[in-house]
CSV table of C-alpha atoms in Angstrom, one decimal:
chain,number,residue,atom,x,y,z
N,1288,MET,CA,7.3,-10.5,-12.6
N,1289,ALA,CA,8.9,-7.0,-12.4
N,1290,ALA,CA,8.9,-5.3,-9.0
N,1291,LYS,CA,6.3,-2.7,-8.5
N,1292,PRO,CA,7.6,0.9,-8.4
N,1293,PHE,CA,8.1,2.1,-4.8
N,1294,ALA,CA,5.0,3.6,-3.3
N,1295,SER,CA,3.7,6.4,-5.5
N,1296,SER,CA,7.1,7.2,-7.0
N,1297,ALA,CA,5.9,6.4,-10.5
N,1298,ASP,CA,2.7,8.5,-10.1
N,1299,LEU,CA,3.8,11.5,-12.0
N,1300,ASP,CA,0.6,12.6,-13.9
N,1301,ALA,CA,-0.9,15.8,-12.8
N,1302,LYS,CA,-4.4,15.6,-11.2
N,1303,GLU,CA,-7.3,17.9,-12.1
N,1304,GLN,CA,-8.2,20.1,-9.2
N,1305,THR,CA,-11.8,21.0,-8.7
N,1306,LEU,CA,-13.0,23.8,-6.3
N,1307,GLU,CA,-16.5,23.1,-5.1
N,1308,VAL,CA,-18.8,25.4,-3.1
N,1309,LEU,CA,-20.6,23.3,-0.5
N,1310,ALA,CA,-22.6,26.1,1.0
N,1311,ASP,CA,-22.4,29.9,1.3
N,1312,GLY,CA,-18.8,30.6,2.2
N,1313,VAL,CA,-17.8,26.9,2.5
N,1314,TYR,CA,-15.3,25.5,-0.1
N,1315,ALA,CA,-13.5,22.3,-0.8
N,1316,LEU,CA,-10.8,21.4,-3.3
N,1317,THR,CA,-10.6,17.8,-4.6
N,1318,ALA,CA,-8.0,16.5,-6.9
N,1319,GLU,CA,-8.7,12.9,-8.2
N,1320,GLY,CA,-7.5,11.2,-5.1
N,1321,ASP,CA,-4.8,13.7,-4.1
N,1322,PRO,CA,-5.3,15.3,-0.6
N,1323,ASN,CA,-8.4,17.4,-0.2
N,1324,VAL,CA,-8.4,20.8,1.4
N,1325,GLY,CA,-11.0,23.3,2.4
N,1326,ALA,CA,-11.9,26.8,3.6
N,1327,ILE,CA,-14.7,28.4,5.7
N,1328,GLU,CA,-15.6,32.0,5.6
N,1329,GLY,CA,-16.2,33.9,8.9
N,1330,GLU,CA,-17.8,37.3,8.8
N,1331,ASP,CA,-14.5,39.1,8.2
N,1332,PHE,CA,-11.9,36.3,8.1
N,1333,LEU,CA,-11.2,32.8,6.7
N,1334,VAL,CA,-10.5,29.4,8.3
N,1335,CYS,CA,-8.5,27.1,6.1
N,1336,PHE,CA,-8.4,23.4,6.6
N,1337,GLU,CA,-5.2,21.5,5.7
N,1338,ALA,CA,-2.0,23.0,4.1
N,1339,LEU,CA,-0.8,20.6,1.4
N,1340,ALA,CA,2.8,19.5,1.0
N,1341,THR,CA,4.6,22.6,0.0
N,1342,PRO,CA,4.0,26.4,0.0
N,1343,VAL,CA,4.0,26.3,-3.8
N,1344,ALA,CA,1.3,23.7,-4.0
N,1345,ALA,CA,-0.7,25.6,-1.4
N,1346,ARG,CA,-0.5,28.8,-3.4
N,1347,ARG,CA,-2.1,27.1,-6.3
N,1348,TRP,CA,-5.1,26.2,-4.1
N,1349,LEU,CA,-5.2,29.7,-2.6
N,1350,ALA,CA,-5.3,31.3,-6.0
N,1351,LYS,CA,-8.5,29.3,-6.8
N,1352,LEU,CA,-9.9,30.3,-3.4
N,1353,ARG,CA,-9.2,34.0,-4.0
N,1354,GLU,CA,-11.5,33.9,-7.0
N,1355,HIS,CA,-14.3,33.6,-4.4
N,1356,THR,CA,-13.2,35.6,-1.4
N,1357,ASP,CA,-10.5,38.1,-0.4
N,1358,LYS,CA,-10.9,37.8,3.3
N,1359,PRO,CA,-7.7,37.4,5.4
N,1360,ILE,CA,-6.8,34.0,6.7
N,1361,ARG,CA,-7.1,34.1,10.5
N,1362,TYR,CA,-6.9,30.3,11.2
N,1363,LEU,CA,-5.2,27.4,9.5
N,1364,VAL,CA,-6.5,24.1,10.9
N,1365,LEU,CA,-4.4,21.0,10.6
N,1366,SER,CA,-6.2,17.7,10.9
N,1367,HIS,CA,-3.0,15.7,11.8
N,1368,TYR,CA,0.8,15.8,11.5
N,1369,HIS,CA,1.5,14.1,8.1
N,1370,ALA,CA,3.8,16.1,5.9
N,1371,VAL,CA,1.5,16.3,2.9
N,1372,ARG,CA,-1.1,18.0,5.1
N,1373,VAL,CA,1.1,20.5,7.0
N,1374,LEU,CA,4.3,21.6,5.2
N,1375,GLY,CA,2.7,24.1,2.9
N,1376,ALA,CA,1.5,26.2,5.9
N,1377,ALA,CA,3.9,29.1,5.2
N,1378,ALA,CA,1.8,30.1,2.1
N,1379,PHE,CA,-1.3,30.9,4.2
N,1380,GLY,CA,0.1,33.7,6.4
N,1381,ALA,CA,-2.4,32.6,9.0
N,1382,ASP,CA,-2.6,34.4,12.3
N,1383,VAL,CA,-3.1,31.2,14.1
N,1384,ILE,CA,-2.3,27.6,13.3
N,1385,VAL,CA,-4.5,25.1,15.1
N,1386,SER,CA,-4.1,21.4,15.9
N,1387,THR,CA,-4.7,19.0,18.7
N,1388,GLU,CA,-2.1,18.9,21.5
N,1389,GLN,CA,-1.6,15.3,20.5
N,1390,THR,CA,-0.6,16.4,17.0
N,1391,ARG,CA,1.8,19.0,18.3
N,1392,ARG,CA,3.6,16.2,20.3
N,1393,LEU,CA,3.7,14.0,17.2
N,1394,ILE,CA,5.4,16.7,15.1
N,1395,ALA,CA,8.0,17.0,17.8
N,1396,GLU,CA,8.5,13.3,18.1
N,1397,ARG,CA,8.5,12.3,14.4
N,1398,GLY,CA,7.8,15.2,12.1
N,1399,ARG,CA,11.2,15.3,10.5
N,1400,GLN,CA,11.2,11.6,9.8
N,1401,ASP,CA,7.7,11.7,8.4
N,1402,TRP,CA,8.7,14.6,6.1
N,1403,GLU,CA,11.6,12.5,4.6
N,1404,SER,CA,9.4,9.4,4.4
N,1405,GLU,CA,6.5,11.0,2.6
N,1406,TYR,CA,8.7,12.9,0.2
N,1407,GLY,CA,10.2,9.6,-0.9
N,1408,ARG,CA,6.8,7.9,-1.2
N,1409,MET,CA,4.9,10.7,-3.0
N,1410,PRO,CA,7.4,13.0,-4.7
N,1411,ARG,CA,4.9,14.5,-7.1
N,1412,LEU,CA,2.9,16.1,-4.2
N,1413,PHE,CA,6.0,18.0,-3.1
N,1414,GLU,CA,6.0,20.7,-5.7
N,1415,GLU,CA,9.2,22.7,-5.4
N,1416,PRO,CA,10.2,21.2,-2.0
N,1417,ALA,CA,12.9,23.9,-1.5
N,1418,SER,CA,10.0,26.2,-0.8
N,1419,ILE,CA,9.3,24.5,2.6
N,1420,PRO,CA,10.9,26.6,5.3
N,1421,GLY,CA,10.8,23.8,7.9
N,1422,LEU,CA,8.5,21.9,10.2
N,1423,THR,CA,5.1,23.4,10.7
N,1424,TRP,CA,4.3,24.2,14.4
N,1425,PRO,CA,0.8,24.9,15.7
N,1426,SER,CA,0.4,28.1,17.7
N,1427,LEU,CA,-2.9,27.0,19.3
N,1428,THR,CA,-3.7,23.5,20.5
N,1429,PHE,CA,-6.5,21.7,22.3
N,1430,THR,CA,-7.1,18.3,23.8
N,1431,ASP,CA,-10.9,17.6,23.2
N,1432,SER,CA,-12.6,20.5,21.4
N,1433,LEU,CA,-12.3,24.1,20.3
N,1434,THR,CA,-15.0,26.4,19.0
N,1435,ILE,CA,-14.4,29.2,16.5
N,1436,GLN,CA,-17.2,31.8,16.4
N,1437,LEU,CA,-17.6,32.7,12.7
N,1438,GLY,CA,-19.5,36.0,13.4
N,1439,GLY,CA,-22.6,37.5,12.0
N,1440,GLN,CA,-25.1,34.8,11.0
N,1441,ARG,CA,-22.5,32.2,10.1
N,1442,GLY,CA,-22.7,30.3,13.3
N,1443,GLU,CA,-19.7,28.4,14.6
N,1444,LEU,CA,-17.0,26.0,13.6
N,1445,GLN,CA,-16.4,23.1,16.1
N,1446,LEU,CA,-13.0,21.4,16.0
N,1447,ARG,CA,-13.2,18.1,17.8
N,1448,TYR,CA,-10.9,15.3,18.7
N,1449,VAL,CA,-13.1,12.2,18.2
N,1450,GLY,CA,-10.6,9.4,19.2
N,1451,ARG,CA,-7.5,7.6,17.9
N,1452,GLY,CA,-7.8,6.6,14.3
N,1453,HIS,CA,-5.7,7.5,11.3
N,1454,THR,CA,-3.1,8.9,13.8
N,1455,GLU,CA,-3.1,9.5,17.5
N,1456,GLY,CA,-4.2,13.1,17.2
N,1457,ASP,CA,-6.7,13.6,14.3
N,1458,LEU,CA,-9.3,16.3,14.5
N,1459,VAL,CA,-12.5,16.9,12.5
N,1460,ALA,CA,-14.0,20.3,11.7
N,1461,TRP,CA,-17.8,20.4,12.1
N,1462,LEU,CA,-20.2,23.1,10.9
N,1463,PRO,CA,-23.4,22.2,12.7
N,1464,ARG,CA,-25.4,25.1,11.0
N,1465,SER,CA,-24.9,23.7,7.5
N,1466,GLY,CA,-24.3,20.0,8.4
N,1467,ILE,CA,-20.8,20.0,6.8
N,1468,LEU,CA,-18.0,17.9,8.1
N,1469,PHE,CA,-14.3,18.1,7.2
N,1470,ALA,CA,-13.2,14.7,8.4
N,1471,GLY,CA,-9.6,14.6,7.3
N,1472,ASP,CA,-8.2,11.2,6.8
N,1473,LEU,CA,-10.5,9.6,9.4
N,1474,VAL,CA,-12.9,9.0,6.5
N,1475,GLU,CA,-12.1,8.4,2.8
N,1476,SER,CA,-14.8,8.6,0.2
N,1477,GLN,CA,-13.9,6.3,-2.8
N,1478,ALA,CA,-10.3,6.3,-1.8
N,1479,ALA,CA,-8.1,3.7,-0.1
N,1480,LEU,CA,-6.9,4.1,3.5
N,1481,TYR,CA,-3.4,4.8,4.7
N,1482,THR,CA,-3.2,3.2,8.2
N,1483,GLY,CA,0.6,3.1,8.7
N,1484,ASP,CA,0.3,5.3,11.8
N,1485,ALA,CA,-3.1,4.2,12.8
N,1486,PHE,CA,-4.9,2.7,15.8
N,1487,HIS,CA,-7.0,0.2,13.8
N,1488,PHE,CA,-9.2,-1.1,16.6
N,1489,ASP,CA,-10.1,2.3,18.1
N,1490,TRP,CA,-10.7,3.7,14.6
N,1491,ALA,CA,-13.0,1.0,13.4
N,1492,SER,CA,-15.2,1.2,16.5
N,1493,GLY,CA,-15.6,4.2,18.7
N,1494,THR,CA,-13.9,6.8,16.6
N,1495,LEU,CA,-16.0,6.2,13.5
N,1496,ASP,CA,-19.1,5.9,15.7
N,1497,ASN,CA,-18.3,9.4,16.9
N,1498,VAL,CA,-17.9,10.7,13.4
N,1499,LYS,CA,-21.2,9.1,12.3
N,1500,ALA,CA,-23.1,10.4,15.3
N,1501,LEU,CA,-22.5,14.0,14.1
N,1502,GLY,CA,-25.1,13.3,11.4
N,1503,ALA,CA,-23.3,15.3,8.6
N,1504,GLU,CA,-25.2,16.0,5.4
N,1505,GLN,CA,-22.0,16.6,3.5
N,1506,LEU,CA,-18.6,15.1,4.2
N,1507,VAL,CA,-15.2,16.1,2.9
N,1508,GLY,CA,-12.8,13.2,3.5
N,1509,GLY,CA,-9.0,13.2,3.3
N,1510,ARG,CA,-9.1,12.0,-0.3
N,1511,GLY,CA,-11.7,11.2,-2.9
N,1512,ALA,CA,-15.1,12.5,-3.8
N,1513,ILE,CA,-17.3,14.7,-1.5
N,1514,ALA,CA,-20.1,12.7,0.0
N,1515,ARG,CA,-23.4,14.5,-0.3
N,1516,GLY,CA,-26.6,13.5,1.6
N,1517,ARG,CA,-26.8,11.2,4.6
N,1518,ASP,CA,-26.8,8.1,2.5
N,1519,GLU,CA,-23.5,9.0,0.9
N,1520,VAL,CA,-22.0,10.2,4.1
N,1521,ASP,CA,-22.9,7.0,5.9
N,1522,ALA,CA,-21.6,5.0,3.0
N,1523,ALA,CA,-18.2,6.8,3.2
N,1524,VAL,CA,-18.0,6.1,7.0
N,1525,GLU,CA,-19.0,2.5,6.5
N,1526,GLN,CA,-16.6,2.0,3.6
N,1527,THR,CA,-13.8,3.2,5.8
N,1528,ARG,CA,-14.9,0.8,8.6
N,1529,ASP,CA,-15.2,-2.1,6.2
N,1530,PHE,CA,-11.6,-1.6,5.0
N,1531,LEU,CA,-10.4,-1.6,8.6
N,1532,LEU,CA,-12.4,-4.6,9.7
N,1533,THR,CA,-11.4,-6.6,6.6
N,1534,MET,CA,-7.7,-5.9,7.5
N,1535,GLN,CA,-8.3,-6.9,11.1
N,1536,GLN,CA,-9.8,-10.2,10.0
N,1537,THR,CA,-7.1,-11.2,7.5
N,1538,VAL,CA,-4.1,-10.0,9.4
N,1539,GLY,CA,-5.6,-11.4,12.6
N,1540,ASP,CA,-6.1,-14.8,11.0
N,1541,ALA,CA,-2.5,-14.9,9.9
N,1542,TYR,CA,-1.2,-13.9,13.3
N,1543,LYS,CA,-3.4,-16.4,15.2
N,1544,ARG,CA,-2.2,-19.3,13.1
N,1545,GLY,CA,1.4,-18.4,13.5
N,1546,GLY,CA,1.7,-17.2,9.9
N,1547,THR,CA,4.2,-14.6,8.5
N,1548,LEU,CA,3.9,-11.0,7.6
N,1549,ARG,CA,4.1,-11.8,3.9
N,1550,GLU,CA,1.2,-14.3,4.3
N,1551,ALA,CA,-0.9,-11.6,6.1
N,1552,PHE,CA,-0.2,-9.1,3.4
N,1553,ALA,CA,-1.1,-11.6,0.6
N,1554,ALA,CA,-4.4,-12.5,2.3
N,1555,THR,CA,-5.3,-8.9,3.0
N,1556,HIS,CA,-4.5,-7.8,-0.6
N,1557,ALA,CA,-6.7,-10.7,-1.9
N,1558,ALA,CA,-9.5,-9.7,0.3
N,1559,LEU,CA,-9.5,-5.9,-0.3
N,1560,ALA,CA,-8.4,-5.7,-4.0
N,1561,PRO,CA,-11.8,-6.7,-5.6
N,1562,LYS,CA,-13.6,-3.8,-3.9
N,1563,TYR,CA,-10.8,-1.2,-3.3
N,1564,GLY,CA,-7.9,-2.2,-5.6
N,1565,ARG,CA,-8.6,0.5,-8.2
N,1566,TRP,CA,-9.0,3.3,-5.8
N,1567,PRO,CA,-6.3,5.9,-5.3
N,1568,ILE,CA,-3.1,4.9,-3.4
N,1569,PHE,CA,-4.3,1.3,-2.6
N,1570,GLU,CA,-1.1,-0.4,-3.8
N,1571,HIS,CA,1.0,2.4,-2.3
N,1572,CYS,CA,-0.5,2.2,1.2
N,1573,LEU,CA,-1.3,-1.5,1.8
N,1574,PRO,CA,2.2,-2.7,2.7
N,1575,PHE,CA,2.6,0.0,5.4
N,1576,ASP,CA,-1.0,-0.6,6.5
N,1577,VAL,CA,-0.4,-4.3,7.1
N,1578,GLN,CA,2.9,-3.8,8.8
N,1579,ARG,CA,1.3,-1.4,11.3
N,1580,LEU,CA,-1.6,-3.7,12.0
N,1581,TRP,CA,0.8,-6.7,12.3
N,1582,ASP,CA,2.7,-4.6,14.9
N,1583,GLU,CA,-0.5,-4.0,16.8
N,1584,PHE,CA,-1.3,-7.7,17.0
N,1585,HIS,CA,2.2,-8.2,18.4
N,1586,GLY,CA,1.4,-5.7,21.2
N,1587,VAL,CA,3.1,-2.5,19.8
N,1588,GLU,CA,0.8,0.1,21.2
N,1589,ARG,CA,2.1,3.2,19.4
N,1590,PRO,CA,3.2,3.2,15.8
N,1591,ILE,CA,6.9,2.7,15.1
N,1592,ILE,CA,8.3,5.8,13.4
N,1593,TRP,CA,8.5,5.5,9.7
N,1594,THR,CA,11.8,6.5,8.1
N,1595,ALA,CA,12.9,6.4,4.5
N,1596,GLU,CA,15.0,3.3,5.2
N,1597,ARG,CA,12.2,1.5,7.0
N,1598,ASP,CA,9.8,2.3,4.2
N,1599,ARG,CA,12.1,0.6,1.6
N,1600,GLN,CA,12.6,-2.4,3.9
N,1601,VAL,CA,8.9,-3.0,4.3
N,1602,TRP,CA,8.1,-2.3,0.6
N,1603,ASP,CA,10.8,-4.7,-0.6
N,1604,GLU,CA,9.5,-7.4,1.7
N,1605,LEU,CA,5.9,-7.1,0.8
N,1606,GLN,CA,5.6,-5.4,-2.6
N,1607,GLY,CA,9.0,-5.6,-4.2
């Protein structure tokens, strides 16, 4: 059997981008399983959510957004530190770049390595990588919550840290007036999870409980379709939880019986593939997901930093 191409290196087909208006002045861009982004209008300014992987890629999104509004971008909100979410920030010209304090620390600790790792894994997303001026640094951070008053009759945007999950520092952006939640990669709707930097046990329990308790009527996850209505929102949250719990069961069983990492991966793949195997980035992510959870079972509290070299080592062991 031929070895599988590394991560998403063979995924070179362009994805169709769709801008959707979720409510008056609330926008989301989806792209067939590529990273989702969004924007919220204030009375006389914009808040953008996520930055994509390069300024060139971000400008394509902004061109679509400018068909609906010409308000200046005051805030750019970053849900977490991963390169495909932050390195396009220069295109926005935002007055303020916002993240959690935890995310700022992660950029300092591992931002450069993550950039090199993600570029190797997903080269198609890095449209004209030479346009990236350097690491993206937030200019405003918070630990638990931050509220942005949108002005006029637009209410407020609440940025919240809801617990460790996809990374140590993910935030969500919540519009209580319209019941719309931008969940970042804490929730995926009809897309597989990347958990290589995750805290699987916190995420599957308290963190997702906190997300669900907001009672969103529409949810924009990190990838995949927009969930509309409480039933679809709850289904997206529970799909995310099911993926995590299935991994915990299969990897945990291999660990408890003294099995190997390869055995844990094979069991996890067999358990997840019937339901999730055709969803975006499933094959790409699973080796890194299993490695991180295996580390957690072995007492590694914080994720080991991914490098291009470590990526290849894990891939060759589990998927090569």
